[in-house]
XYZ file of C-alpha atoms in Angstrom:
133
model
C -55.353 16.076 231.679
C -58.375 18.340 232.017
C -56.500 20.549 234.468
C -53.594 20.861 232.064
C -55.814 21.870 229.159
C -57.548 24.479 231.300
C -54.306 25.875 232.657
C -52.650 26.616 229.305
C -53.305 29.314 226.706
C -55.407 27.360 224.231
C -55.877 29.803 221.373
C -54.622 32.995 219.826
C -56.003 36.340 220.935
C -58.230 37.452 218.036
C -56.987 40.787 216.740
C -53.447 40.617 218.146
C -51.252 40.727 215.057
C -47.924 40.047 216.800
C -46.386 36.685 215.872
C -48.834 33.840 216.422
C -51.135 36.086 218.452
C -50.752 34.106 221.664
C -50.515 35.900 225.010
C -47.454 34.012 226.257
C -44.401 35.568 224.594
C -43.134 37.809 227.384
C -43.600 38.346 231.094
C -46.405 40.912 230.926
C -48.592 40.703 227.786
C -50.624 37.780 229.164
C -54.258 38.944 229.145
C -56.432 38.840 226.030
C -58.968 41.637 226.410
C -61.557 43.371 224.259
C -60.121 46.869 223.881
C -60.772 47.625 220.194
C -64.295 48.945 220.720
C -65.413 52.586 220.728
C -66.854 52.653 224.242
C -63.943 51.032 226.103
C -62.501 52.857 229.109
C -59.209 50.955 228.720
C -57.291 53.932 227.276
C -58.616 56.323 229.931
C -57.605 54.183 232.905
C -54.254 52.960 231.530
C -53.195 56.362 230.113
C -52.030 54.732 226.896
C -52.521 55.997 223.347
C -55.177 54.123 221.394
C -53.530 51.711 218.953
C -56.487 49.564 217.970
C -57.773 50.102 214.462
C -54.348 51.284 213.278
C -51.495 49.812 211.265
C -49.068 50.269 214.166
C -46.242 48.205 212.654
C -46.595 49.484 209.068
C -47.241 45.901 208.008
C -50.607 46.412 206.354
C -52.276 44.631 209.285
C -54.687 46.499 211.531
C -54.261 45.990 215.283
C -57.381 44.816 217.158
C -59.771 45.837 214.363
C -63.547 46.093 214.877
C -63.962 42.573 213.473
C -61.558 41.109 216.091
C -61.222 43.779 218.801
C -58.960 41.863 221.219
C -55.287 42.336 222.150
C -52.758 40.769 224.545
C -52.538 43.516 227.158
C -50.098 43.922 230.034
C -50.957 42.561 233.443
C -50.408 46.045 234.952
C -52.802 47.540 232.379
C -55.411 44.887 233.181
C -55.226 45.774 236.885
C -55.262 49.533 236.238
C -58.256 49.230 233.900
C -60.238 47.081 236.340
C -59.298 49.305 239.295
C -60.774 52.280 237.421
C -63.679 50.630 235.580
C -64.645 47.853 237.942
C -65.299 44.255 236.962
C -68.494 44.844 235.009
C -69.609 43.769 231.553
C -67.458 46.361 229.768
C -64.310 44.506 230.879
C -64.270 41.477 228.591
C -61.494 38.903 228.921
C -61.032 36.043 226.463
C -60.313 33.348 229.057
C -59.103 30.750 226.534
C -56.539 33.159 225.073
C -55.341 34.552 228.433
C -52.470 33.020 230.408
C -54.590 32.743 233.552
C -52.015 30.753 235.547
C -49.271 33.301 234.883
C -51.570 36.092 236.044
C -52.618 34.120 239.132
C -48.963 33.526 240.073
C -48.062 37.226 239.650
C -48.698 39.797 242.357
C -47.161 42.902 240.813
C -46.263 44.009 237.303
C -43.794 46.853 237.441
C -45.009 48.727 240.515
C -48.699 47.941 239.954
C -50.566 45.726 242.429
C -52.400 43.021 240.448
C -55.104 42.402 243.078
C -57.844 44.141 241.030
C -56.997 41.874 238.081
C -56.967 38.781 240.308
C -60.311 39.638 241.899
C -61.987 40.125 238.516
C -60.376 37.394 236.413
C -60.977 34.707 239.044
C -64.705 35.442 238.609
C -64.799 35.967 234.837
C -62.560 32.949 234.128
C -63.388 30.802 237.166
C -62.816 27.334 235.659
C -59.392 28.267 234.303
C -58.457 30.125 237.517
C -59.328 27.080 239.651
C -57.351 24.771 237.332
C -54.139 26.676 238.098
C -51.857 25.666 240.972
């Protein structure tokens, strides 16, 4: 039973305003990461436009606001960010809100090699990584 509880997404990703906020609704948005902070290199290394701190769906809700700066990011974006930034303290993953087993079982996302994400997440989220098949 312990393995099962460690292998599942156990909470919502704080700051992700889509649906119930869990990182398990599609095949790529599986990693809950802290990207809604001023000094993140996420946008630089993924070449995406910054959406945190904005009402991106015109719903009155702010995406990954400063008070909850996390978001369910794509597996390819996780790998691209880590490949550029490294696996240091500025890459923060919420292990309990990340679908670790899905990431572990995936080797590419689009055309992006997920090895950088694997190498980092298996260290940052070791207990959950080891609980996966």
